[in-house]
Coordinates of C-alpha atoms and ligand atoms in Angstrom, one line a residue:
M1383 CA -0.3 -0.1 0.1
T1384 CA 1.4 3.5 -0.5
T1385 CA 1.9 5.2 2.2
T1386 CA 1.0 8.9 3.0
A1387 CA 3.6 11.0 3.6
P1388 CA 2.4 14.4 4.8
A1389 CA 3.8 17.8 2.7
T1390 CA 5.5 19.1 5.6
A1391 CA 6.2 17.5 8.6
P1392 CA 3.2 17.7 11.2
A1393 CA 4.8 19.7 14.5
Q1394 CA 4.8 17.4 17.3
G1395 CA 2.1 17.3 19.3
T1396 CA 1.8 16.4 23.4
G1397 CA 1.5 12.6 22.4
K1398 CA -2.2 13.0 24.3
I1399 CA -5.5 12.1 21.9
E1400 CA -7.8 14.8 22.8
D1401 CA -11.4 14.0 22.3
A1402 CA -13.6 16.1 20.0
G1403 CA -17.1 14.9 20.2
H1404 CA -19.7 12.9 18.3
V1405 CA -21.2 13.3 15.4
D1406 CA -23.6 11.8 13.4
V1407 CA -21.6 11.7 10.6
L1408 CA -18.1 11.9 9.7
I1409 CA -17.1 12.7 5.9
V1410 CA -13.3 13.0 4.8
G1411 CA -12.2 15.4 2.5
A1412 CA -13.6 18.7 1.2
G1413 CA -12.7 18.5 -2.0
V1414 CA -16.1 18.0 -5.1
S1415 CA -16.9 14.9 -3.0
G1416 CA -17.0 15.6 -0.2
I1417 CA -18.7 19.6 -0.5
G1418 CA -21.2 17.6 -2.4
A1419 CA -22.0 14.7 0.1
A1420 CA -22.4 17.6 3.1
H1421 CA -24.8 19.6 0.7
H1422 CA -26.9 16.5 -0.3
L1423 CA -26.8 15.1 3.8
R1424 CA -27.8 18.6 5.3
D1425 CA -30.5 19.2 2.7
Q1426 CA -32.0 15.8 3.2
F1427 CA -31.1 15.0 7.4
P1428 CA -30.6 18.7 8.5
G1429 CA -31.5 17.5 11.4
R1430 CA -27.8 15.4 11.7
T1431 CA -25.0 16.1 13.0
F1432 CA -21.5 16.0 10.9
V1433 CA -18.6 17.3 10.3
I1434 CA -15.7 17.2 7.7
L1435 CA -12.3 17.3 7.8
D1436 CA -9.7 17.6 5.6
A1437 CA -5.9 16.6 5.3
Q1438 CA -5.0 20.3 3.7
D1439 CA -5.2 23.0 4.8
N1440 CA -7.7 24.7 2.4
R1441 CA -11.2 23.5 0.4
G1442 CA -11.2 21.9 -3.3
G1443 CA -9.0 18.9 -2.9
T1444 CA -7.3 18.5 -6.6
W1445 CA -7.8 21.8 -7.4
W1446 CA -6.3 22.9 -4.4
T1447 CA -3.4 20.4 -5.2
H1448 CA -3.1 21.6 -8.6
R1449 CA -2.8 24.5 -9.2
Y1450 CA 0.1 24.4 -12.0
P1451 CA 0.0 27.2 -15.1
G1452 CA -3.4 26.6 -16.9
V1453 CA -4.8 23.8 -14.6
R1454 CA -8.2 23.2 -16.1
S1455 CA -10.9 21.0 -15.9
D1456 CA -11.4 18.6 -18.9
S1457 CA -14.4 17.7 -18.5
D1458 CA -17.4 20.1 -19.6
L1459 CA -18.5 22.5 -16.0
F1460 CA -22.6 21.9 -16.9
T1461 CA -21.8 18.4 -15.9
Y1462 CA -18.9 18.9 -13.0
G1463 CA -20.7 20.9 -11.4
Y1464 CA -23.4 20.0 -9.1
R1465 CA -26.6 18.8 -9.9
F1466 CA -28.0 21.5 -7.2
K1467 CA -26.0 24.3 -8.5
P1468 CA -26.0 25.6 -11.9
W1469 CA -22.9 26.4 -13.7
R1470 CA -22.4 29.9 -15.2
G1471 CA -19.0 30.1 -16.7
P1472 CA -17.5 28.8 -20.4
S1473 CA -17.4 24.9 -20.6
I1474 CA -14.2 24.7 -19.6
A1475 CA -13.0 25.8 -16.5
A1476 CA -9.6 26.8 -14.8
G1477 CA -8.9 25.4 -11.1
G1478 CA -9.3 29.0 -9.9
E1479 CA -12.9 29.0 -11.1
I1480 CA -13.9 25.6 -10.0
L1481 CA -12.4 27.0 -6.7
A1482 CA -14.4 29.9 -6.7
Y1483 CA -17.6 27.8 -7.3
L1484 CA -17.1 25.3 -4.6
D1485 CA -16.2 28.5 -2.3
E1486 CA -20.2 29.5 -3.2
V1487 CA -21.6 26.2 -2.3
I1488 CA -19.6 26.5 0.9
D1489 CA -21.5 30.0 2.0
E1490 CA -24.7 29.6 0.2
D1491 CA -25.0 25.9 2.8
G1492 CA -22.6 27.1 5.6
L1493 CA -20.2 24.3 5.6
G1494 CA -17.4 26.6 6.5
Q1495 CA -17.8 26.5 10.6
Y1496 CA -18.2 22.5 9.6
I1497 CA -15.7 22.4 7.8
R1498 CA -11.4 21.3 9.6
Y1499 CA -8.6 21.6 7.9
Q1500 CA -5.0 20.1 8.9
H1501 CA -7.2 17.1 10.0
R1502 CA -5.3 14.5 8.0
V1503 CA -7.6 11.5 8.9
T1504 CA -5.1 8.5 9.9
T1505 CA -7.4 5.0 11.6
A1506 CA -10.4 4.1 11.6
S1507 CA -11.9 1.2 14.0
W1508 CA -15.6 0.2 14.0
S1509 CA -17.5 -1.6 17.4
T1510 CA -20.5 -3.3 16.9
E1511 CA -21.1 -3.4 20.4
D1512 CA -21.2 0.4 20.3
R1513 CA -22.3 0.5 16.6
Q1514 CA -19.8 3.1 16.2
W1515 CA -16.4 4.5 14.2
T1516 CA -13.9 6.0 16.6
V1517 CA -11.8 8.0 13.7
D1518 CA -8.5 9.4 14.4
A1519 CA -7.0 12.5 13.5
T1520 CA -3.5 13.9 13.5
R1521 CA -3.0 17.5 13.1
A1522 CA -0.7 18.6 9.8
D1523 CA -0.1 22.4 12.2
T1524 CA -0.4 21.0 15.7
G1525 CA 1.3 17.5 15.5
Q1526 CA -2.0 17.0 18.0
Q1527 CA -4.3 13.8 17.9
L1528 CA -8.0 14.1 17.9
R1529 CA -10.3 11.9 18.2
F1530 CA -13.9 11.6 17.0
T1531 CA -16.5 9.6 17.4
T1532 CA -19.1 8.5 14.4
S1533 CA -22.2 6.5 13.8
F1534 CA -21.6 6.9 9.7
L1535 CA -18.9 7.1 8.2
W1536 CA -18.9 9.2 5.0
M1537 CA -15.3 8.6 2.5
C1538 CA -14.8 11.3 0.1
Q1539 CA -10.9 11.0 0.2
G1540 CA -10.7 10.9 -3.5
Y1541 CA -8.7 8.2 -5.7
Y1542 CA -4.9 9.6 -5.7
N1543 CA -2.0 10.8 -2.7
H1544 CA -1.8 14.7 -2.6
A1545 CA 1.1 15.0 -0.9
K1546 CA 3.6 11.8 -2.8
P1547 CA 3.0 12.6 -6.6
Y1548 CA 4.3 9.9 -8.5
Q1549 CA 7.5 9.5 -9.9
P1550 CA 9.2 7.3 -12.1
R1551 CA 13.8 6.2 -10.9
W1552 CA 15.1 8.4 -13.8
E1553 CA 18.7 7.6 -13.9
G1554 CA 21.0 10.2 -14.1
L1555 CA 18.2 12.5 -11.9
D1556 CA 21.1 13.3 -9.0
R1557 CA 23.4 14.5 -11.9
F1558 CA 20.9 16.8 -13.3
Q1559 CA 21.3 20.6 -12.7
G1560 CA 18.6 22.1 -13.6
L1561 CA 15.1 22.5 -11.5
V1562 CA 12.6 19.1 -11.3
V1563 CA 9.0 20.3 -10.5
H1564 CA 6.1 18.2 -10.4
P1565 CA 2.6 19.8 -11.4
Q1566 CA 1.5 18.8 -8.2
R1567 CA 3.8 20.7 -6.6
W1568 CA 4.4 23.3 -8.3
P1569 CA 6.7 26.3 -7.2
E1570 CA 4.5 29.7 -6.9
D1571 CA 7.1 31.8 -7.8
L1572 CA 8.4 30.0 -10.5
D1573 CA 9.8 32.2 -13.2
L1574 CA 9.8 30.3 -16.8
A1575 CA 11.1 33.2 -18.4
G1576 CA 14.2 32.2 -20.8
K1577 CA 14.4 28.3 -19.4
R1578 CA 14.1 25.7 -21.8
V1579 CA 11.2 23.4 -20.1
V1580 CA 11.0 19.8 -21.0
V1581 CA 7.8 18.6 -19.4
I1582 CA 7.5 14.4 -18.9
G1583 CA 4.0 12.9 -20.1
S1584 CA 1.4 13.0 -22.7
G1585 CA -1.9 13.0 -20.3
A1586 CA -3.6 15.9 -19.2
T1587 CA -1.4 17.7 -17.4
A1588 CA 0.5 18.1 -20.1
A1589 CA -2.1 19.3 -22.6
T1590 CA -2.9 21.9 -20.3
L1591 CA 0.2 23.2 -19.2
I1592 CA 1.8 23.4 -22.1
P1593 CA -0.3 25.9 -23.8
A1594 CA -0.1 28.3 -20.7
I1595 CA 3.9 28.2 -20.5
A1596 CA 4.9 28.4 -23.4
G1597 CA 5.6 31.5 -25.1
K1598 CA 6.8 32.2 -21.9
A1599 CA 9.2 29.1 -21.4
K1600 CA 11.8 29.9 -24.1
H1601 CA 11.1 26.8 -25.3
V1602 CA 8.9 23.7 -24.0
T1603 CA 9.3 20.7 -25.1
M1604 CA 6.7 17.8 -24.2
L1605 CA 9.0 14.1 -24.0
Q1606 CA 6.2 11.2 -23.9
R1607 CA 7.1 7.5 -24.1
S1608 CA 3.8 7.1 -26.0
P1609 CA 0.8 9.4 -28.0
S1610 CA -2.1 10.1 -26.4
Y1611 CA -5.8 10.6 -27.6
F1612 CA -6.2 14.5 -27.7
F1613 CA -10.3 15.9 -28.4
A1614 CA -10.3 19.5 -29.3
P1615 CA -14.1 21.3 -28.5
P1616 CA -14.0 24.7 -28.5
M1617 CA -13.8 26.6 -24.8
T1618 CA -17.3 28.0 -25.2
H1619 CA -20.3 25.6 -26.4
E1620 CA -22.3 27.2 -28.9
L1621 CA -25.5 26.4 -27.4
A1622 CA -24.7 28.0 -24.2
V1623 CA -24.0 30.8 -26.2
T1624 CA -27.3 30.7 -27.8
L1625 CA -29.4 30.0 -24.8
R1626 CA -28.0 32.6 -23.0
A1627 CA -28.9 35.5 -26.3
L1628 CA -32.3 34.0 -24.1
D1629 CA -32.6 35.6 -21.5
I1630 CA -34.2 32.2 -20.3
P1631 CA -34.1 30.9 -16.2
E1632 CA -30.3 29.9 -15.5
E1633 CA -31.5 26.8 -14.6
W1634 CA -32.8 25.5 -18.1
T1635 CA -30.1 26.8 -19.0
Y1636 CA -27.5 24.1 -17.3
E1637 CA -30.2 21.6 -17.5
I1638 CA -30.2 22.1 -21.3
L1639 CA -26.5 22.1 -21.7
R1640 CA -26.4 19.1 -18.9
R1641 CA -28.1 16.8 -21.3
Q1642 CA -26.5 17.8 -23.9
Y1643 CA -23.5 17.1 -22.4
I1644 CA -24.3 13.9 -20.9
Q1645 CA -25.4 12.2 -24.6
Q1646 CA -22.2 13.7 -26.1
T1647 CA -20.2 11.5 -23.7
D1648 CA -22.3 8.9 -23.5
W1649 CA -22.3 8.7 -27.5
L1650 CA -18.5 9.1 -27.5
A1651 CA -17.8 6.0 -23.9
R1652 CA -20.0 3.3 -26.3
T1653 CA -18.7 4.5 -29.2
A1654 CA -15.1 3.5 -28.0
R1655 CA -16.6 0.4 -26.9
D1656 CA -18.5 -0.4 -30.5
A1657 CA -16.9 0.8 -32.6
P1658 CA -13.1 1.7 -31.6
D1659 CA -11.9 1.6 -34.7
E1660 CA -14.5 4.4 -36.3
L1661 CA -13.6 6.8 -32.9
H1662 CA -9.8 6.2 -32.9
A1663 CA -10.1 7.4 -37.0
F1664 CA -12.4 10.3 -35.8
L1665 CA -9.6 11.8 -33.5
I1666 CA -6.7 11.7 -34.7
E1667 CA -8.4 12.9 -37.8
S1668 CA -10.3 15.9 -35.7
V1669 CA -6.9 17.7 -34.6
R1670 CA -4.8 16.5 -38.2
P1671 CA -5.9 20.2 -39.5
L1672 CA -4.8 22.1 -35.9
L1673 CA -1.4 21.4 -36.3
P1674 CA 2.1 22.1 -38.7
E1675 CA 2.9 21.1 -42.0
G1676 CA 4.4 17.4 -41.5
F1677 CA 4.0 16.9 -38.4
D1678 CA 4.0 13.6 -37.6
V1679 CA 0.7 12.2 -36.4
E1680 CA 1.3 8.6 -36.7
K1681 CA 4.4 8.8 -34.5
H1682 CA 2.7 11.6 -32.0
L1683 CA -0.5 11.8 -31.7
T1684 CA -1.2 7.8 -32.8
P1685 CA -2.1 5.9 -29.3
R1686 CA -1.4 2.3 -29.0
Y1687 CA -4.1 1.4 -26.9
R1688 CA -7.9 1.5 -27.6
P1689 CA -10.2 5.1 -27.8
W1690 CA -10.9 6.2 -23.8
Q1691 CA -8.8 2.8 -22.1
Q1692 CA -7.7 5.8 -20.3
R1693 CA -7.9 9.0 -20.6
I1694 CA -8.5 11.0 -23.8
A1695 CA -7.5 14.8 -22.9
I1696 CA -9.3 17.5 -23.7
V1697 CA -7.5 20.9 -25.9
P1698 CA -10.7 23.1 -26.0
D1699 CA -9.4 25.5 -28.8
G1700 CA -6.6 22.9 -29.5
D1701 CA -4.6 25.9 -27.8
L1702 CA -2.2 23.1 -27.7
F1703 CA -2.2 23.1 -30.6
A1704 CA -1.6 26.5 -31.5
A1705 CA 1.4 26.2 -29.6
L1706 CA 3.0 23.5 -32.0
R1707 CA 1.9 25.6 -34.7
E1708 CA 4.0 29.1 -33.4
G1709 CA 7.0 26.9 -32.8
T1710 CA 7.3 27.7 -29.2
A1711 CA 6.4 24.0 -28.4
S1712 CA 7.6 20.6 -29.4
I1713 CA 6.1 16.8 -29.2
V1714 CA 9.6 14.4 -28.4
T1715 CA 8.1 10.7 -28.6
D1716 CA 10.6 8.7 -27.5
T1717 CA 11.9 6.7 -23.5
I1718 CA 14.2 8.5 -21.1
E1719 CA 17.8 7.1 -21.5
T1720 CA 19.2 9.2 -18.7
F1721 CA 19.3 12.7 -17.3
T1722 CA 22.5 14.6 -17.7
E1723 CA 23.7 17.2 -16.4
H1724 CA 22.0 19.4 -18.7
G1725 CA 19.3 17.9 -20.1
I1726 CA 17.4 14.2 -21.2
K1727 CA 19.3 11.8 -23.2
V1728 CA 17.1 9.5 -24.7
T1729 CA 17.5 6.4 -26.4
S1730 CA 17.6 8.0 -30.4
G1731 CA 20.8 8.9 -29.0
A1732 CA 19.1 13.2 -29.5
E1733 CA 19.5 14.9 -26.0
I1734 CA 17.1 17.8 -25.1
P1735 CA 18.1 20.2 -23.2
A1736 CA 16.1 21.1 -20.4
D1737 CA 17.4 23.9 -17.2
V1738 CA 13.5 23.1 -15.6
V1739 CA 11.8 19.4 -15.9
V1740 CA 8.2 19.6 -15.4
T1741 CA 7.2 15.2 -14.1
A1742 CA 3.7 15.3 -15.5
T1743 CA 3.7 11.9 -14.6
G1744 CA 0.5 11.5 -12.7
F1745 CA 0.1 9.8 -9.5
N1746 CA 0.0 7.4 -6.3
M1747 CA -3.7 6.3 -5.6
S1748 CA -4.9 5.3 -2.5
V1749 CA -6.9 3.8 -0.9
L1750 CA -9.9 5.3 1.4
G1751 CA -6.8 7.7 1.8
D1752 CA -4.2 5.6 3.2
V1753 CA -6.9 5.2 7.1
A1754 CA -5.8 2.3 8.3
F1755 CA -9.4 0.2 9.0
T1756 CA -10.4 -2.0 11.7
V1757 CA -13.8 -3.5 12.3
D1758 CA -14.3 -5.3 15.9
G1759 CA -10.0 -5.1 16.5
V1760 CA -9.1 -6.6 13.1
P1761 CA -7.6 -4.7 10.4
V1762 CA -9.6 -4.2 7.4
D1763 CA -7.2 -5.4 3.8
F1764 CA -9.3 -3.4 1.6
S1765 CA -7.1 -6.0 -1.5
E1766 CA -9.8 -9.3 -0.5
R1767 CA -13.0 -7.0 0.1
V1768 CA -15.5 -6.7 -2.4
T1769 CA -17.3 -3.1 -3.5
W1770 CA -21.4 -3.3 -2.9
R1771 CA -22.1 -0.6 -6.3
G1772 CA -18.9 0.6 -6.1
I1773 CA -20.5 2.5 -3.1
M1774 CA -19.7 1.0 0.1
I1775 CA -17.9 -2.5 0.9
T1776 CA -18.4 -6.3 1.6
G1777 CA -17.9 -6.1 6.2
V1778 CA -17.5 -2.3 6.4
P1779 CA -20.2 -1.8 8.4
N1780 CA -21.8 2.3 8.4
M1781 CA -19.4 3.4 5.8
A1782 CA -20.1 4.4 2.3
Y1783 CA -17.1 5.9 -0.2
V1784 CA -17.4 8.0 -3.7
F1785 CA -15.2 7.0 -6.7
G1786 CA -16.5 9.7 -9.1
Y1787 CA -16.6 9.0 -13.5
F1788 CA -13.4 8.0 -15.3
R1789 CA -15.5 9.6 -18.6
H1790 CA -18.6 11.5 -17.8
S1791 CA -17.7 14.0 -14.8
W1792 CA -16.5 12.9 -11.3
T1793 CA -19.1 14.8 -10.0
L1794 CA -22.6 13.5 -11.7
R1795 CA -21.4 10.0 -9.7
V1796 CA -20.8 12.5 -6.3
D1797 CA -24.9 13.4 -7.0
L1798 CA -25.7 9.9 -7.6
V1799 CA -23.5 8.2 -4.7
S1800 CA -25.2 11.0 -2.9
D1801 CA -29.0 10.0 -3.3
V1802 CA -28.3 5.7 -2.4
V1803 CA -26.3 7.2 0.7
G1804 CA -29.4 9.3 1.5
R1805 CA -32.0 6.7 0.9
L1806 CA -30.1 4.3 2.9
L1807 CA -30.0 6.7 6.8
S1808 CA -33.3 7.2 5.9
H1809 CA -33.9 3.4 5.7
M1810 CA -32.0 2.8 8.9
Q1811 CA -34.0 5.8 10.7
D1812 CA -37.1 3.8 9.1
T1813 CA -36.4 0.8 10.3
G1814 CA -34.1 1.4 13.7
A1815 CA -31.0 -0.2 11.9
T1816 CA -28.2 1.4 13.8
M1817 CA -25.5 -1.2 11.4
V1818 CA -25.5 -2.2 8.1
V1819 CA -23.1 -4.4 6.6
P1820 CA -22.9 -5.1 3.1
T1821 CA -22.7 -8.5 3.6
L1822 CA -21.5 -11.6 0.2
R1823 CA -25.0 -14.2 -0.4
P1824 CA -25.1 -18.0 0.2
Q1825 CA -24.9 -18.1 -3.6
D1826 CA -22.5 -15.7 -4.2
D1827 CA -20.6 -18.1 -2.3
D1828 CA -18.7 -19.1 -5.8
M1829 CA -19.2 -16.2 -7.4
E1830 CA -15.4 -14.5 -9.5
L1831 CA -14.5 -11.9 -8.2
R1832 CA -12.3 -9.8 -10.5
P1833 CA -10.2 -6.6 -9.9
W1834 CA -11.2 -3.8 -9.8
S1835 CA -10.9 -2.1 -12.9
D1836 CA -11.4 -4.3 -16.3
P1837 CA -7.7 -3.1 -18.0
E1838 CA -9.8 -4.2 -21.2
N1839 CA -12.2 -1.7 -20.0
F1840 CA -9.8 0.8 -18.1
N1841 CA -6.4 0.5 -18.1
A1842 CA -4.5 3.8 -16.8
G1843 CA -1.6 4.1 -15.7
Y1844 CA -1.8 4.8 -11.9
V1845 CA -5.4 2.2 -11.4
M1846 CA -3.1 -0.3 -13.1
R1847 CA -0.4 -0.3 -10.5
S1848 CA -2.8 -0.1 -7.5
Q1849 CA -4.7 -2.5 -8.7
H1850 CA -3.0 -5.4 -6.0
I1851 CA -4.2 -3.0 -3.3
L1852 CA -8.3 -2.3 -4.5
F1853 CA -11.2 -3.6 -3.3
K1854 CA -12.7 -6.5 -5.8
Q1855 CA -15.5 -7.0 -8.0
G1856 CA -17.9 -9.5 -8.3
D1857 CA -19.8 -10.6 -11.7
R1858 CA -22.9 -9.7 -10.7
E1859 CA -25.2 -6.4 -9.1
P1860 CA -24.9 -5.3 -6.8
W1861 CA -21.5 -6.5 -6.1
T1862 CA -20.3 -4.4 -9.3
H1863 CA -18.5 -1.3 -9.8
L1864 CA -20.1 0.3 -13.1
L1865 CA -18.3 2.5 -14.7
E1866 CA -20.8 4.5 -16.9
H1867 CA -23.5 6.2 -16.6
E1868 CA -25.5 5.4 -19.0
E1869 CA -26.5 2.8 -17.0
E1870 CA -26.0 3.6 -13.6
R1871 CA -28.6 7.1 -14.4
E1872 CA -30.7 4.1 -14.4
I1873 CA -29.8 1.6 -11.5
L1874 CA -28.7 3.7 -8.8
P1875 CA -32.3 5.2 -8.1
V1876 CA -33.9 2.1 -7.7
A1877 CA -31.4 0.0 -6.5
D1878 CA -32.9 -2.5 -4.2
L1879 CA -32.0 -1.9 -0.1
D1880 CA -33.5 -4.8 0.8
D1881 CA -32.1 -7.7 -1.1
G1882 CA -30.6 -9.2 1.6
T1883 CA -27.1 -7.9 -0.1
L1884 CA -27.5 -4.7 2.4
V1885 CA -27.0 -6.3 6.3
Y1886 CA -29.3 -4.2 9.3
R1887 CA -28.7 -4.6 12.7
Ligands
LIG724 C1 -5.8 18.4 -12.7 C2 -6.7 17.5 -12.4 C3 -8.0 17.8 -13.9 C4 -8.6 16.7 -13.6 N1 -10.2 17.1 -14.6 C5 -11.0 17.1 -14.6 C6 -12.7 16.6 -14.7 O1 -12.5 17.1 -15.7 N2 -13.1 16.6 -14.7 C7 -13.6 14.7 -13.8 O2 -14.3 14.4 -14.0 N3 -12.4 14.8 -13.0 C8 -11.8 15.6 -13.2 N4 -9.9 15.2 -12.6 C9 -10.3 14.0 -11.6 C10 -10.7 14.7 -10.2 O3 -9.8 14.2 -8.9 C11 -12.1 14.8 -9.9 O4 -12.9 15.4 -10.5 C12 -12.5 15.1 -8.5 O5 -11.4 16.0 -8.1 C13 -11.7 14.4 -7.0 O6 -12.9 14.7 -5.8 P1 -12.3 14.4 -4.7 O7 -12.9 15.7 -3.6 O8 -13.1 13.1 -4.7 O9 -11.2 14.2 -4.5 P2 -10.0 14.9 -4.3 O10 -10.3 16.0 -5.1 O11 -8.6 14.1 -4.6 O12 -10.2 15.9 -2.3 C14 -10.0 14.6 -1.6 C15 -9.8 15.3 -0.1 O13 -8.9 14.4 0.1 C16 -8.4 15.2 1.0 N5 -8.3 13.5 2.5 C17 -7.4 12.4 1.0 N6 -7.5 11.2 2.4 C18 -6.9 11.9 3.5 C19 -7.4 11.6 4.3 N7 -6.8 10.2 5.5 N8 -7.9 12.0 5.7 C20 -7.8 13.7 5.6 N9 -8.4 14.3 4.4 C21 -8.1 13.5 3.5 C22 -7.7 15.0 0.2 O14 -6.7 15.9 1.4 C23 -8.4 16.0 -0.7 O15 -8.2 17.5 0.2 C24 -8.9 15.7 -12.6 C25 -8.2 15.7 -11.7 C26 -7.1 16.7 -11.9 C27 -5.7 15.9 -11.0

């Protein structure tokens, strides 16, 4: 399992554990999932007490961690926005705009008073006798140890380690005399003027960072081992312009654009599955006209995998390709042989000079925030457990987690999962149950267990590196984690909470 190293070592505490009290629901994470979960909880159960704990010193999760130049969404904000709060900006938004949107939700719902920053949750221990979790947290600023108890734990911790980005080991890195920067830790005062920058990576991060720094740096080289798919939609949807000119309620515009984007992504996801070769050709051909003359599309922009086995990187208004045309950026497709004092030597023999190297090489996945879980004193090894609809886990009582979509916007699932959790809490209230635990039925005894993500379906590097620590899926509902919103938006709202797979006491 990956370990969570705090960005800065916590201050030394006194070793005493302070009682932080009891809440009905404890939410871990103040990113889009945690804030969305808190909204739905308050909306449906205004009388319940809750707290949100986050290890970082501010809200936003991903959008607080990633503040490199040009950081932006790579899905549209009409579906990345919550169901309950219209998005008023462009389709693709800058990280700062997403933070401002989250701030509005926090303000409108009065959530600020419930969020405790710099609280890293380290352990969660369930007691069946007491019907509650004991959750220990360490404050990053003071080192103080705090102990909460809660009746229901809602894990909104995201999927990767915010403190420790993934960085492969490269030969010769220690002799490189320039600066190495990871996008997860972008130095605020980094001035790239006159610098030769090499960005290692080919995914969304590289695609957003490069246009933002090209033209400021002396030159930017994107160094990729293998190509990714790109799609270059307009930054602002034509339909948004049309609808906004009609002076109709914002909610209507939002709903229409949401439906439009959902349908478009359904089509893309379906075509990726049913007609991958056609989608492959469509994606390649759609960017070809945006490239400089003589550009080697086959070498640099023709992936070896099927579309959407990994995320498709969005390049709004084709800005990355504009940088290629203008000559302020270029792409090298090759493998790193070694770092040298002044750059990177690639396998073909060329040396790419660099003053700054940006390692846009992705994440270390973390399972449920790297919290050590125990149930009645027995440590939980998640790799031996099975997911219940991608929301709960076998043998782990009174705990739900949020994991969004890879293809559709993450947040669409935040709303759907929150509805299921709301129905579950209501059901428990109505029946007087104080405990719910997903449990395999006798007929599931011989069920084939499958990896959390089927590599044929989705095989991004960070998922593949972590499959061995992730929980499993079964071969039948409800023991599956469906990746498609098209299926789930039908299934989850009517999912039977009394089919025998959830055991109540
Ligand atoms: C640059 C970038 C762009 C992206 N763009 C898109 C996009 O356009 N569309 C899309 O759908 N997805 C996108 N994603 C994926 C993105 O991560 C999700 O959309 C979403 O932000 C995840 O939100 P979250 O709240 O679930 O998790 P996170 O944003 O990861 O937030 C989780 C929070 O939980 C906290 N936490 C974790 N463990 C603990 C612990 N043990 N104790 C206390 N706190 C803890 C973390 O500190 C963090 O603040 C993008 C990702 C990146 C990196």
